[in-house]
Coordinates of C-alpha atoms and ligand atoms in Angstrom, one line a residue:
X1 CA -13.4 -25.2 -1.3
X2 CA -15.1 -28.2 -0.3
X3 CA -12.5 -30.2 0.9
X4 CA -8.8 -30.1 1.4
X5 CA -7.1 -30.7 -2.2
X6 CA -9.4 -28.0 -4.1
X7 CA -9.0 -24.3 -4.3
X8 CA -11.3 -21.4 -6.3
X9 CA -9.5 -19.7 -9.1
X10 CA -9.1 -17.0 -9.7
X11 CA -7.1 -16.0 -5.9
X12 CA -8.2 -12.5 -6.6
X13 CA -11.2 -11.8 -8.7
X14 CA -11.7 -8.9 -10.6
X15 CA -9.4 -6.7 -12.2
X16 CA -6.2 -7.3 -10.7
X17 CA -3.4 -8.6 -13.9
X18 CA -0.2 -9.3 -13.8
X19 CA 0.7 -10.7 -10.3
X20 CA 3.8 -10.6 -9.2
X21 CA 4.6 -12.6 -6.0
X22 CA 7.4 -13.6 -3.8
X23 CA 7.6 -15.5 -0.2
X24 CA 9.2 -14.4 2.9
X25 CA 9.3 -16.9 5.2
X26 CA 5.5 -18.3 5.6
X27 CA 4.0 -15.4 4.0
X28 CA 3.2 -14.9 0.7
X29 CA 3.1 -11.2 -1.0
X30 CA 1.2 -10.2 -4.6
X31 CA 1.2 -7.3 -6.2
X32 CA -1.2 -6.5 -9.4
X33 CA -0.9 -3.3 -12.1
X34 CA -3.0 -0.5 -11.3
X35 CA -3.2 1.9 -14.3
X36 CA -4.6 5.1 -14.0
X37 CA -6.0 4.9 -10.8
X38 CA -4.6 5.8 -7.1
X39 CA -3.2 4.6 -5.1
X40 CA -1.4 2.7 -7.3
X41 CA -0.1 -1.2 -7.2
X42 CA -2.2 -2.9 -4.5
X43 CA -0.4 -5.6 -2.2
X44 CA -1.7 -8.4 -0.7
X45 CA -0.7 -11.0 2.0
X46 CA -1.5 -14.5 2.0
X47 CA -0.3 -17.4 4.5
X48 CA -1.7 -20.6 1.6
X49 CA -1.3 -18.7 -1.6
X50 CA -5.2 -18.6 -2.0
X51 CA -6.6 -16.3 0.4
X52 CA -5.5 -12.9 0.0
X53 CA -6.0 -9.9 1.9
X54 CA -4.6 -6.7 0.5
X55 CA -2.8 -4.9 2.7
X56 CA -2.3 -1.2 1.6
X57 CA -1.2 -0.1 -2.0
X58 CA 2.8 0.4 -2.9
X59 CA 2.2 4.0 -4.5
X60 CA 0.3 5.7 -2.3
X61 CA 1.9 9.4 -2.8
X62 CA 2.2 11.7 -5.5
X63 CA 5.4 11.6 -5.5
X64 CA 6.0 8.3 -6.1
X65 CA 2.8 8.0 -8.6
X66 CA 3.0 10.9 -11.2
X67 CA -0.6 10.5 -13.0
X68 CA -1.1 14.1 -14.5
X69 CA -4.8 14.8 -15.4
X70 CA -4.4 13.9 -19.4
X71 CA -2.9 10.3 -17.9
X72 CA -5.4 8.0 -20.6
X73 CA -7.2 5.6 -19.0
X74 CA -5.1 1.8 -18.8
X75 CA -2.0 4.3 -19.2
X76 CA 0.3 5.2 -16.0
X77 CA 1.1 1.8 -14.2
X78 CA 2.1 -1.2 -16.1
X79 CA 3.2 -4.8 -14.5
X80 CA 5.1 -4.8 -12.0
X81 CA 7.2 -7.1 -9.7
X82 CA 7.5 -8.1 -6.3
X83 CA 11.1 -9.9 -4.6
X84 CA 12.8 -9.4 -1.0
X85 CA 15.9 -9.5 -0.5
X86 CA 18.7 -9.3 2.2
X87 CA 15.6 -8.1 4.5
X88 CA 14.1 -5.6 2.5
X89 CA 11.1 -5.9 -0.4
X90 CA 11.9 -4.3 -3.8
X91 CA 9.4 -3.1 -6.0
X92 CA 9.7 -2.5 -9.4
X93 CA 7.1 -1.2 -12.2
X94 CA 6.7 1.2 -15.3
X95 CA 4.9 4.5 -15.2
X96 CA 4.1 4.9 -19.0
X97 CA 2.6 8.2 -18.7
X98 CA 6.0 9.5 -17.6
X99 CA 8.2 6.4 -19.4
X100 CA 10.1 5.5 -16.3
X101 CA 10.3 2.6 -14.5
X102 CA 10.2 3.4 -10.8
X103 CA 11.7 1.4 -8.2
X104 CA 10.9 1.2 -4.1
X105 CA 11.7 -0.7 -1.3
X106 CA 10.3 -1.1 2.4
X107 CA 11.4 -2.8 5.0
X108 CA 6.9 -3.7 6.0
X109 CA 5.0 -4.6 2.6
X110 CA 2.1 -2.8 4.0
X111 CA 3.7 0.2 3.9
X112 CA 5.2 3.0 4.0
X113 CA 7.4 2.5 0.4
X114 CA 10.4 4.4 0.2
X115 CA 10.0 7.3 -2.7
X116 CA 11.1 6.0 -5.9
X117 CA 14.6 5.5 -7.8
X118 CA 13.9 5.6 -11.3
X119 CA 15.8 3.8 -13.8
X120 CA 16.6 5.0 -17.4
X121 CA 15.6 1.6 -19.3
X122 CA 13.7 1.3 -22.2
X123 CA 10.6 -1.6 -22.3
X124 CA 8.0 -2.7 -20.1
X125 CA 7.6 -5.4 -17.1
X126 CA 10.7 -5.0 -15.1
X127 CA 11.4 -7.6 -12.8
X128 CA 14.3 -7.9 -10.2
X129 CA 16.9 -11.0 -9.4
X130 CA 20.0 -11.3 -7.4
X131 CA 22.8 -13.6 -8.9
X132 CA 25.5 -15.4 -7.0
X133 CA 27.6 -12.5 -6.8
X134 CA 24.9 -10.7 -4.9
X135 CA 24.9 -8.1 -8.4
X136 CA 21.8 -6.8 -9.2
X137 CA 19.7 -7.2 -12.0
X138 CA 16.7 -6.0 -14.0
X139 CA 15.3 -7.9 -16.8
X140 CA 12.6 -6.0 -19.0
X141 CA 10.3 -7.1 -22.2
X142 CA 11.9 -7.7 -25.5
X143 CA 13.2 -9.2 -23.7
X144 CA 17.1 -7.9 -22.6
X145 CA 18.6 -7.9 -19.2
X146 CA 20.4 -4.8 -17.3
X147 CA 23.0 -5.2 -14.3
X148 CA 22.1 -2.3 -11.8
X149 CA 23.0 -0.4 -9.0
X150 CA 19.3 -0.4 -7.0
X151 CA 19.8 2.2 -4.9
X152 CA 21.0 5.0 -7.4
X153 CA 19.0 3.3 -10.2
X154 CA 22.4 3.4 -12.1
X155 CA 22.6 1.1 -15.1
X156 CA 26.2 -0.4 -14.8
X157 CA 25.8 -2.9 -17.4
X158 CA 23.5 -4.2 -20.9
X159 CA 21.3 -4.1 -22.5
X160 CA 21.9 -8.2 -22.6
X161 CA 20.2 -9.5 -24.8
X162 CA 18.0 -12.7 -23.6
X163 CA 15.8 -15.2 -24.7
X164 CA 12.7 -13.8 -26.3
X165 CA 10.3 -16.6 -26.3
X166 CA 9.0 -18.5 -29.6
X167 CA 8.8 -15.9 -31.8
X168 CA 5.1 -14.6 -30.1
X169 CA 4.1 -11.4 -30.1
X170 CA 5.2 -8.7 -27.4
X171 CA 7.4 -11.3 -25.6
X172 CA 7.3 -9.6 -22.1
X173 CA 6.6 -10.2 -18.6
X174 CA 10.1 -11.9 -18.3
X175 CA 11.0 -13.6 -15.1
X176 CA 14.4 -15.2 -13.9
X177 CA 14.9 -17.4 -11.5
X178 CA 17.9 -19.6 -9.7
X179 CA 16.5 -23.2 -9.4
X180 CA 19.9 -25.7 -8.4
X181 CA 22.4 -24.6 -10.8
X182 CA 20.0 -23.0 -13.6
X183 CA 19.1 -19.7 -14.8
X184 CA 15.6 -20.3 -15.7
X185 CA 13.6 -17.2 -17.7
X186 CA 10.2 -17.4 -17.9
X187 CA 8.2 -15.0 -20.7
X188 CA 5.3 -14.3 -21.8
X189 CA 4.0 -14.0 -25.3
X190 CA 1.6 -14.0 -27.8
X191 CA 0.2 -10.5 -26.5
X192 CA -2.6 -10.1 -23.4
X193 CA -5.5 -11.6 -24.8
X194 CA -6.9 -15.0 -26.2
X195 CA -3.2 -15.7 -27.6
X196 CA -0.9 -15.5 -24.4
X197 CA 1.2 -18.0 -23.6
X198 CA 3.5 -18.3 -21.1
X199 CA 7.7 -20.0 -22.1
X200 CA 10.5 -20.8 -20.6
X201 CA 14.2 -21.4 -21.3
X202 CA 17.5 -21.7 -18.7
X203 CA 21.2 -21.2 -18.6
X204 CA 24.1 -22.1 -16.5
X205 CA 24.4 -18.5 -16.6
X206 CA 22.5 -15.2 -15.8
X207 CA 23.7 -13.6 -19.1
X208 CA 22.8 -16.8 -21.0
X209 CA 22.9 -18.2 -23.9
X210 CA 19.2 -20.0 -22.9
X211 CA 18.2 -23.2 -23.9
X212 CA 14.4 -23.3 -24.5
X213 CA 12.4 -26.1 -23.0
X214 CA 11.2 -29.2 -24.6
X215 CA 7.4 -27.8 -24.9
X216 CA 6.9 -24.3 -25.0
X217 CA 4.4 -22.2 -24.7
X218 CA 4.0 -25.1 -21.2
X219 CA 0.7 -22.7 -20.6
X220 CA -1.6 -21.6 -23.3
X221 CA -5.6 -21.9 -23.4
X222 CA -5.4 -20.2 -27.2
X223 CA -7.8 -22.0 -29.2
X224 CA -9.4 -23.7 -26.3
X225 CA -13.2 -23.8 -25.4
X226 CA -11.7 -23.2 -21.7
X227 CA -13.9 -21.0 -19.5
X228 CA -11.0 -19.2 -18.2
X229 CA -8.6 -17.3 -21.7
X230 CA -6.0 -15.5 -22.2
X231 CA -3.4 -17.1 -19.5
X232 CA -0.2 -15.4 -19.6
X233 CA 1.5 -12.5 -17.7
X234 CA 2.9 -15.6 -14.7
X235 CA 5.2 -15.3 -11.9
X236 CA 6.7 -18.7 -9.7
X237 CA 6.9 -19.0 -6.0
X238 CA 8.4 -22.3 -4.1
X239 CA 6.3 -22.9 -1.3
X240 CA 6.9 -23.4 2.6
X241 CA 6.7 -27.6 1.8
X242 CA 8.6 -27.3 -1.3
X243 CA 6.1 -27.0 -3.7
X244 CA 6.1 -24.7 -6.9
X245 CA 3.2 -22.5 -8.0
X246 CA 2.6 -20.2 -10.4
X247 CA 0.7 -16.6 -10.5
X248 CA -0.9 -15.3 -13.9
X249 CA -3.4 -13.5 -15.1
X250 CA -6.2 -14.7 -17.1
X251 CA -10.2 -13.3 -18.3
X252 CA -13.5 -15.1 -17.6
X253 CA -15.6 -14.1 -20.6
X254 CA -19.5 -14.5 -20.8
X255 CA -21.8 -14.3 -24.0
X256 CA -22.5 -16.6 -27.0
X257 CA -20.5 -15.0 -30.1
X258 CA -18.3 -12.7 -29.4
X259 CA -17.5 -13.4 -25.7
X260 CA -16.9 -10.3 -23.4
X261 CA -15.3 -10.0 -20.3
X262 CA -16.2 -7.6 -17.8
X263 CA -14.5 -7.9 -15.0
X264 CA -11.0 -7.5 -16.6
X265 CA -7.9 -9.6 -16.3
X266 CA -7.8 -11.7 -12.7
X267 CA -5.3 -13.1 -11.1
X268 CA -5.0 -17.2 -11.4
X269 CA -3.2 -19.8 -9.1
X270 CA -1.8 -23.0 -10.6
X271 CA 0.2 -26.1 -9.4
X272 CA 3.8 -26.3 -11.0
X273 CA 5.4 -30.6 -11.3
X274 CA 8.9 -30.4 -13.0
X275 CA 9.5 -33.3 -15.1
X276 CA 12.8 -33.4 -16.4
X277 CA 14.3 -30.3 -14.8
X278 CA 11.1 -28.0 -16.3
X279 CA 7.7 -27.2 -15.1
X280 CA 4.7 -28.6 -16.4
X281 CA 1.2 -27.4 -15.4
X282 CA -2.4 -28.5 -15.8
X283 CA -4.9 -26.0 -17.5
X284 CA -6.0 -23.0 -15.6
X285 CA -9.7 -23.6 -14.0
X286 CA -12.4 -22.1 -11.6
X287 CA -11.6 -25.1 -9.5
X288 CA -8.2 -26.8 -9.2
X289 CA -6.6 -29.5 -7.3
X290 CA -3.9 -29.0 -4.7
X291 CA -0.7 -31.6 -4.3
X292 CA -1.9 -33.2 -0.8
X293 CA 0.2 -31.0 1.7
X294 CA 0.5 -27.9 0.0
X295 CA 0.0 -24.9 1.5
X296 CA -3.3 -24.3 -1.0
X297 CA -4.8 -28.0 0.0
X298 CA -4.7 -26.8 3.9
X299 CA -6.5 -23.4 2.8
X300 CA -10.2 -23.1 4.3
X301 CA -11.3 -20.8 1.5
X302 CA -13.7 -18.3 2.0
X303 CA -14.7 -16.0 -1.4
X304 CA -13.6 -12.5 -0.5
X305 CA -17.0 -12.3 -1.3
X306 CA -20.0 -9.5 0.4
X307 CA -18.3 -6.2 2.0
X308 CA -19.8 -3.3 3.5
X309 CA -17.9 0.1 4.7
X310 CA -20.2 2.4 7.1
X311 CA -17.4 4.7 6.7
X312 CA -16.7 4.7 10.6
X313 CA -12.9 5.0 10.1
X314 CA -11.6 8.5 10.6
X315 CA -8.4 8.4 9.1
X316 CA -8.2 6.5 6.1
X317 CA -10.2 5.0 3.7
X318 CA -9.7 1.1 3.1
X319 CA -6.5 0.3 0.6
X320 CA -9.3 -0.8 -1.6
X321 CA -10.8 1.9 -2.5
X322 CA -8.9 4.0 -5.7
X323 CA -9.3 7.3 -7.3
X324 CA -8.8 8.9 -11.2
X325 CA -5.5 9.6 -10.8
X326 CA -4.9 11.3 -7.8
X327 CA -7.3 11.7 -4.4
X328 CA -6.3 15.2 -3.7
X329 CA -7.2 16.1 0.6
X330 CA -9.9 18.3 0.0
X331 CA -11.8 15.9 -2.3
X332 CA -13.2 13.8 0.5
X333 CA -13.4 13.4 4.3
X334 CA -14.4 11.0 7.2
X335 CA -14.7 13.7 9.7
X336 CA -17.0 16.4 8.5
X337 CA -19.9 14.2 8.5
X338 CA -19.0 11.6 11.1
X339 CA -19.8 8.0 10.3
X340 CA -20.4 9.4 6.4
X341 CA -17.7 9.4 3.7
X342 CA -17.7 13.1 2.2
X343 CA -17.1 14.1 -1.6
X344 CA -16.5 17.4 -2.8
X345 CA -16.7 17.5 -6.5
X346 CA -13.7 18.1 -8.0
X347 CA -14.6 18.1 -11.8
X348 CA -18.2 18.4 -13.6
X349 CA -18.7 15.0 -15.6
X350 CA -17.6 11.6 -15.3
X351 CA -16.8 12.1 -19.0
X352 CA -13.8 13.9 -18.7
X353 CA -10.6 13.6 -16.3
X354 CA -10.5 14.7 -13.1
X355 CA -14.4 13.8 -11.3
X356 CA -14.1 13.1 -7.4
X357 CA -14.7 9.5 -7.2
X358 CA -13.8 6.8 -4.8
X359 CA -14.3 3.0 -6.1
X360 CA -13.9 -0.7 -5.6
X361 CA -13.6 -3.3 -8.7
X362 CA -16.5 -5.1 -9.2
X363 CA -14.9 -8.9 -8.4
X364 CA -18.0 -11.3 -9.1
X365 CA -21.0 -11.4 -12.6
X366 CA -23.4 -11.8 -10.4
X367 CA -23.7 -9.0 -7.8
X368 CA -25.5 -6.4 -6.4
X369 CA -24.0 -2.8 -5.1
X370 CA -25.7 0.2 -3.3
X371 CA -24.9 2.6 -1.6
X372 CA -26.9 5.2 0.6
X373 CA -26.6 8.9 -0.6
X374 CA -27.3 12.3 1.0
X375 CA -26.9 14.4 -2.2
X376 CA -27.6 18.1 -0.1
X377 CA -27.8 21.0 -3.0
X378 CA -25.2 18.6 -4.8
X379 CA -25.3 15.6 -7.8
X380 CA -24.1 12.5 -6.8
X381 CA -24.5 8.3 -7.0
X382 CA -23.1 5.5 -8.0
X383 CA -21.8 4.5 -11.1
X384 CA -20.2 1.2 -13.0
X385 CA -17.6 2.1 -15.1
X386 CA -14.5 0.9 -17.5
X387 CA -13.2 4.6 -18.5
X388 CA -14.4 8.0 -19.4
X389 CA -16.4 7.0 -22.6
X390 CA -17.7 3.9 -21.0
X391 CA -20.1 4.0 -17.9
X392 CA -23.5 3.5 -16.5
X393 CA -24.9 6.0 -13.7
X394 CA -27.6 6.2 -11.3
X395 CA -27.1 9.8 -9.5
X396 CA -29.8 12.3 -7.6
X397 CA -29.9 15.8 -7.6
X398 CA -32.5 18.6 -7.3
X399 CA -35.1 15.2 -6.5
X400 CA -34.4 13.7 -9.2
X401 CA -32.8 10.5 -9.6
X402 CA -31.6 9.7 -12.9
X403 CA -30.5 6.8 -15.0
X404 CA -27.4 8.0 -17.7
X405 CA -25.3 5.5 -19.7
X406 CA -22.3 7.1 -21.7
X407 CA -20.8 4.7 -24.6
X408 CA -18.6 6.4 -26.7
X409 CA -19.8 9.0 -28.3
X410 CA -23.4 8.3 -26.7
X411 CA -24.9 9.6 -23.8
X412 CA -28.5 9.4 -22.7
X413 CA -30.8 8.9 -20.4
X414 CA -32.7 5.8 -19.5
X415 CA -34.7 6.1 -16.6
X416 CA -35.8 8.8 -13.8
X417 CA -37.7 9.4 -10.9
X418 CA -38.4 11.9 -8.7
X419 CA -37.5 11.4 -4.9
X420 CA -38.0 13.0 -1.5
X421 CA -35.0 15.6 -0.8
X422 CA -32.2 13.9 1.8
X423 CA -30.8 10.5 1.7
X424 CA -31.3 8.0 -0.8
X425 CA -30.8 4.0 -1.4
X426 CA -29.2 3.6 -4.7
X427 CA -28.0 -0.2 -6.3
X428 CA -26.3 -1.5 -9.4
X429 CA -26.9 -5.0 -10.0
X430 CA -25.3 -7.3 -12.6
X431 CA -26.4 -10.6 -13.5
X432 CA -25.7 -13.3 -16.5
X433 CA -29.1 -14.9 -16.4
X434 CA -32.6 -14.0 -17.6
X435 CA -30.6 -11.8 -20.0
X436 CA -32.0 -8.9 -21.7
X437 CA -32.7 -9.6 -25.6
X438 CA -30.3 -7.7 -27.0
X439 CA -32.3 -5.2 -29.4
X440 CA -34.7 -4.2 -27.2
X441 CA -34.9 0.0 -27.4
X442 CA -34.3 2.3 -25.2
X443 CA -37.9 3.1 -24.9
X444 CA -38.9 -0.7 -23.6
X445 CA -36.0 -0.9 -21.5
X446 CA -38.3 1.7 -19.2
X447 CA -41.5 1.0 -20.0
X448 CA -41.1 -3.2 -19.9
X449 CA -37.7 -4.5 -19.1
X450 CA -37.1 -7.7 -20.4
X451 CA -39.8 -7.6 -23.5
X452 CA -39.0 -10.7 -25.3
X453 CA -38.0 -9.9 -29.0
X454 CA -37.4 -13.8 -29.6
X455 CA -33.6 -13.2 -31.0
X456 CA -30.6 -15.0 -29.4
X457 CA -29.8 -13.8 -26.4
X458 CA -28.2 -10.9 -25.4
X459 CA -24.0 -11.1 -24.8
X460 CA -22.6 -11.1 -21.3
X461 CA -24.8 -9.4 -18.6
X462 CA -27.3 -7.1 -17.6
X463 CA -27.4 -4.6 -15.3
X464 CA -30.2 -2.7 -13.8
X465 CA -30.7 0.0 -11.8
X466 CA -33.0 0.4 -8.8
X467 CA -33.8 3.2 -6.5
X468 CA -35.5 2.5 -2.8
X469 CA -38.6 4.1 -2.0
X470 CA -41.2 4.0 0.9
X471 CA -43.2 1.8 -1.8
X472 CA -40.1 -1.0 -2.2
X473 CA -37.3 -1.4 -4.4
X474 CA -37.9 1.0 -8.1
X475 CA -36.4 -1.1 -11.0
X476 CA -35.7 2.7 -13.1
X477 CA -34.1 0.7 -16.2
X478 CA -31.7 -2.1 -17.3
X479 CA -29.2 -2.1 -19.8
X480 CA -27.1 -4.1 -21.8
X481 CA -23.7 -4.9 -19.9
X482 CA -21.7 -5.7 -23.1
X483 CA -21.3 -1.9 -23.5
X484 CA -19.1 -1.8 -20.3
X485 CA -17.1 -5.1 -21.3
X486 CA -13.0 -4.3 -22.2
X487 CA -14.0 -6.2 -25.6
X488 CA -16.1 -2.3 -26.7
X489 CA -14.2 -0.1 -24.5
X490 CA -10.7 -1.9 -24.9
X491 CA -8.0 -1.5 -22.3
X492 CA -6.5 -3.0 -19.3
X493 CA -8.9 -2.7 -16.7
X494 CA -12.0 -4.0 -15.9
X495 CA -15.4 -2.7 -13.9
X496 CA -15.6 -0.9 -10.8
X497 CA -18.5 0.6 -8.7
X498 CA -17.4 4.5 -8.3
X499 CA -19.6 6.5 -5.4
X500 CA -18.9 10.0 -6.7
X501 CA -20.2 13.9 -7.2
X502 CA -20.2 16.2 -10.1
X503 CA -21.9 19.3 -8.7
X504 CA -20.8 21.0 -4.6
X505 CA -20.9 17.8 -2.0
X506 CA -22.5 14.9 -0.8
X507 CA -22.8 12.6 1.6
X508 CA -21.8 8.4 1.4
X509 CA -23.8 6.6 4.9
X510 CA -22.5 2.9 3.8
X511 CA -21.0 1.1 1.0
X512 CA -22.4 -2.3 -0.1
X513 CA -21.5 -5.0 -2.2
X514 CA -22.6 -8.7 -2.4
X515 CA -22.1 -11.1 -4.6
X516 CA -24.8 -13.0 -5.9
X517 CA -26.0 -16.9 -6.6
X518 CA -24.7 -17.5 -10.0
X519 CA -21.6 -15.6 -9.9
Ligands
6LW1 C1 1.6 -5.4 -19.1 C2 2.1 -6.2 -20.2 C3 0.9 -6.3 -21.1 O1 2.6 -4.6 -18.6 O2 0.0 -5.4 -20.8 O3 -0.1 -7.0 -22.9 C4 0.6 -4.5 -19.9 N1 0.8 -7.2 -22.0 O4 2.6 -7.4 -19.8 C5 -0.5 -3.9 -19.0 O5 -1.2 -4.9 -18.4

């Protein structure tokens, strides 16, 4: 931010969709979906709405997050949302691979969560208000509302129907809010792509009927040349001066024709102005202005930006890092190996479920991650993956370090080299420049990355692959990043960098990521 009335969108890069957020006092609290991995539904604080810090992860047991090994990837945990009231926060969200909706509470937002009361609903996106009577109730897509009893779970009246939007696709992500004497609902629709678009109607009352407002969808980039697509999936939050804001999620594609995005659906911060009694909002971009005042406009922003773990901790690993479904004790320590994060492999292959791996989402295009790896008798490294079918490895074993990219139904190996037995430097890096000509074979990609084949350039990034020796940095292969983009491999999460093993244990010295120029 460069001076006091602009902020950097989105608040939280990388793949972090539908935010939900609420305020308490001068803190602000977010909350994102979290699929198949564990812990589940991360939580961040923020004191300006724009820098976040997350804070621990709602679901952080297996018994409050049931994700049994055939749990598909972007299955388990759907949208969820985020209120506090009468001194405790509520949590709400939908566990598809089980098809409950769980709810928790907690007195701290960092944690511990109580275990979950589930709630037997129908739909998706759940979300939590309070009406005048102090009656509780839970709105869900469709979009029909539920008065319920939140501490049994008990459904005590509904389905009421609501308002579902203007006549969209998969109207969800329903919000209501009491603003003066209105019932507002806010939805979604139009579906989690290129067309969302986010609506809104009120009522004098919380079982309607709702008047829709005068423009609706108020937020849509459809059809736009707009860097940032898809906005939808929003959540509002009145600010300590007043002000209204709005969450949402929204992609950042690269590439000529088609555009992919990589580093899934990220979580946006706009200003709300209500003209007439409804809100209004500018288009979503990288760079917005803040009302003098606001919370936002008094923000020093820094990019979460570079992070390193040395893995000194002893007890827990940092709420960022997640895990395939479940992180199970004897997968990993920070004790056996002081100062080094151990992995004992779990499963054989990255392909199927169940591998030990521990990873962070990658949050910027331009970046570079490595890690330093002591694979003993095991196979280990680093990899950047989507899903299953869909990742790009650099591991060591036996001596060896390899290259492997899995798409789909393909899996082969791009580059190798052989390496002195005991720790190793290993490092991803992504970038959107200098591109690689998109038909280039397998066979230049090792023997001259880069060869110019003089057709339009490539789609979205490339990524390449280096190992450190005594001679300097190795450049083993580089590979076309479209493959890992949610455009091929579809789904609802984005990139991550994964530190795992596949065969006996290994050894992690340090974690390191760092964003670079471009971006
Ligand atoms: C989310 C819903 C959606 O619950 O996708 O397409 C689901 N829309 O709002 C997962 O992100």
């Amino acid at each position: 931010m460069t001076d006091s009335a602009t902020f950097g969108n989105p608040v939280v890069p990388g793949f972090h969709p539908d935010p939900s957020v609420c305020r308490v006092g001068e803190d602000y609290y977010l909350v994102c979906s979290s699929f198949e991995y564990f812990p589940g539904v991360p939580i961040f604080h923020s004191r300006d709405l724009v820098n976040w810090r997350q804070i621990g992860n709602v679901l952080d047991r297996p018994s409050q997050l049931e994700l049994p090994p055939d749990t598909h990837a972007s299955a388990g945990i759907y949208a969820p949302t985020i209120r506090h009231h009468d001194g405790r926060f509520y949590l709400v969200t939908t566990n598809v691979t089980t098809g409950r909706h769980l709810l928790v509470t907690a007195t701290d937002p960092a944690g511990p969560w109580s275990e979950p009361v589930h709630l037997d609903v129908p739909h998706i996106d759940p979300s939590l208000t309070w009406d005048d009577n102090g009656d509780c109730w839970l709105t869900v897509s469709g979009v029909e509302s539920y008065r319920i009893d939140p501490e049994t779970g008990t459904v005590l009246e509904g389905p009421v129907p609501m308002w579902s939007g203007t006549g969209g696709q998969y109207p969800e992500a329903p919000h209501l809010y009491r603003i003066g004497d209105w019932w507002y609902l806010l939805v979604s629709e139009g579906g989690t792509h290129t067309g969302h678009a986010v609506s809104i109607a009120r009522s004098r009352s919380i079982r309607g009927p709702f008047e829709p407002g005068p423009v609706n969808p108020f937020l849509t980039h459809r059809s736009t040349d707009r860097l940032v697509q898809a906005t939808g999936h929003a959540d509002l939050v009145q600010a300590t001066d007043g002000s209204w804001w709005m969450v949402l999620l929204g992609i950042r594609a690269k590439g000529q024709w088609p555009p992919y995005h990589v580093l899934g659906r990220e979580t946006f911060l706009v200003p709300v102005r209500w003209v007439d009694g409804w809100p209004v909002v500018d288009p979503v971009e990288e760079t917005m202005t803040a009302p003098a005042g606001s919370p936002p406009a008094l923000a020093a922003v820094g990019d979460p930006g570079a992070y390193r773990d040395d893995f000194d901790a002893t007890d827990a690993l940092a709420p960022e890092w997640i895990s395939l479904r479940e992180r199970p004790k004897d997968s990993w320590s920070l004790t056996e190996r002081p100062g080094w994060l151990t992995l004992h492999a779990a499963g054989t292959t990255l392909d199927r479920s169940g591998a030990t791996l521990v990873a962070r989402r990658q949050q910027h295009h331009d970046c570079r991650a490595g890690v330093h790896v002591d694979p003993g008798a095991g196979r280990a490294g680093l990899t950047l993956r989507i899903d299953e079918a869909h990742h790009y490895d650099i591991e060591v074993a036996d001596g060896l370090v390899q290259v492997i990219g899995r798409v789909g139904p393909f899996r082969q190996v791009f580059g190798e080299l052989s390496v002195p037995a005991g720790p190793v430097t290993l490092t991803i890096a992504t970038r959107t420049d200098d591109l690689l000509p998109p038909t280039v074979t397998a066979a230049d990609q090792v023997t001259a990355p880069g060869a110019p084949f003089g057709v339009r350039p490539a789609a979205c990034d490339t990524v390449s692959f280096e190992v450190l020796t005594d001679g300097g940095p190795v450049v083993l292969a580089e590979l076309d990043g479209r493959y890992l983009s949610t455009e091929v491999a579809a789904g609802f999460t984005g990139r991550v960098f994964g530190l795992y093993v596949t065969e006996g244990s290994a050894a992690f010295d340090w974690f390191d990521y760092r964003p670079s120029a471009r971006s």
